[in-house]
Backbone as a ProteinNet text record, in pm:
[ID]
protein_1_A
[PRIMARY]
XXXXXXXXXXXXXXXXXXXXXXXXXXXXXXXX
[TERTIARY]
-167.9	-46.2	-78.3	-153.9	-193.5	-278.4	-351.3	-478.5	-337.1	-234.9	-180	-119.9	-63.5	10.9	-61.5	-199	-266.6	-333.5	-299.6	-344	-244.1	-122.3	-23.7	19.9	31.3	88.5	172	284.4	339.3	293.2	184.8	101.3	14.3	-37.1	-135.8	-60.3	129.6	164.7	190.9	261	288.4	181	37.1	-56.1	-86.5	-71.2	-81.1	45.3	126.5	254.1	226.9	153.7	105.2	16.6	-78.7	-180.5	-116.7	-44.2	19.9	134.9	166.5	308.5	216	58.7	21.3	-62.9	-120.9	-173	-57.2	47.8	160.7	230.6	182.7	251.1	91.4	-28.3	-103.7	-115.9	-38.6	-88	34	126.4	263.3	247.5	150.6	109.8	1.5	-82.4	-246.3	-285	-370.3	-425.6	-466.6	-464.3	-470.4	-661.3
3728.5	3655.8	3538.5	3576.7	3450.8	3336.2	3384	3276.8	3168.1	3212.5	3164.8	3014.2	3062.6	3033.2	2887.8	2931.8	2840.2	2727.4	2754.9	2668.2	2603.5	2602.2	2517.9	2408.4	2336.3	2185.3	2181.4	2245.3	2268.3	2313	2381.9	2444.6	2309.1	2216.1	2128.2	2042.7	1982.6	1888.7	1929.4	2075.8	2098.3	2093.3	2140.7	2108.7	2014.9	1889	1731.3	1644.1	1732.1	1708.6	1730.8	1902.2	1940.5	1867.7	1819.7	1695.5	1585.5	1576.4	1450.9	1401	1503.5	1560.1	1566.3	1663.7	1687.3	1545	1485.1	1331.1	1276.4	1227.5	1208.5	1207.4	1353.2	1456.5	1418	1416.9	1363.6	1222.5	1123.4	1020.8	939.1	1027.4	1045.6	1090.8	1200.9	1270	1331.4	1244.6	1239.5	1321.5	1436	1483.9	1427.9	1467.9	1342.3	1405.1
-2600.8	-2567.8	-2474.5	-2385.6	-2282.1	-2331.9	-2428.5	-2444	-2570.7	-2635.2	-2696.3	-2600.4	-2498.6	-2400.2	-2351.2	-2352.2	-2256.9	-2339.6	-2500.1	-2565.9	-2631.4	-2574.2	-2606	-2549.7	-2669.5	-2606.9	-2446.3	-2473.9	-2365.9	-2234.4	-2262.5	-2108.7	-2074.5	-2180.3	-2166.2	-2089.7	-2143.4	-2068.2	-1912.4	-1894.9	-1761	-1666.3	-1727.3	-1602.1	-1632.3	-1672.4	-1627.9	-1549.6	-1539.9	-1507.2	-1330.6	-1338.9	-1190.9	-1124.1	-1237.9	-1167.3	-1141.9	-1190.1	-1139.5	-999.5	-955.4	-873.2	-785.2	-760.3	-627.7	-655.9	-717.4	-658.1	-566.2	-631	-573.3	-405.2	-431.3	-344.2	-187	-296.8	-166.2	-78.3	-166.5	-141.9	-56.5	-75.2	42.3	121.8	168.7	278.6	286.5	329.7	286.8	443	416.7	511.4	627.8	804.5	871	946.3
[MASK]
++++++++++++++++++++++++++++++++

């Protein structure tokens, strides 16, 4: 069931979605 999961389009866009939010998310509040 999982390996299905993880090879779906949909799993592919949400973790580029996550890469994208914490770049984001760092570059608004970049470690000091």
């Amino acid at each position: 069931m999982y390996h299905e999961w993880y090879n779906s389009d949909d799993y592919a866009e949400l973790k580029a979605l996550r890469l994208a939010a914490a770049s984001v998310k760092g570059s608004l509040a970049p470690n000091s």
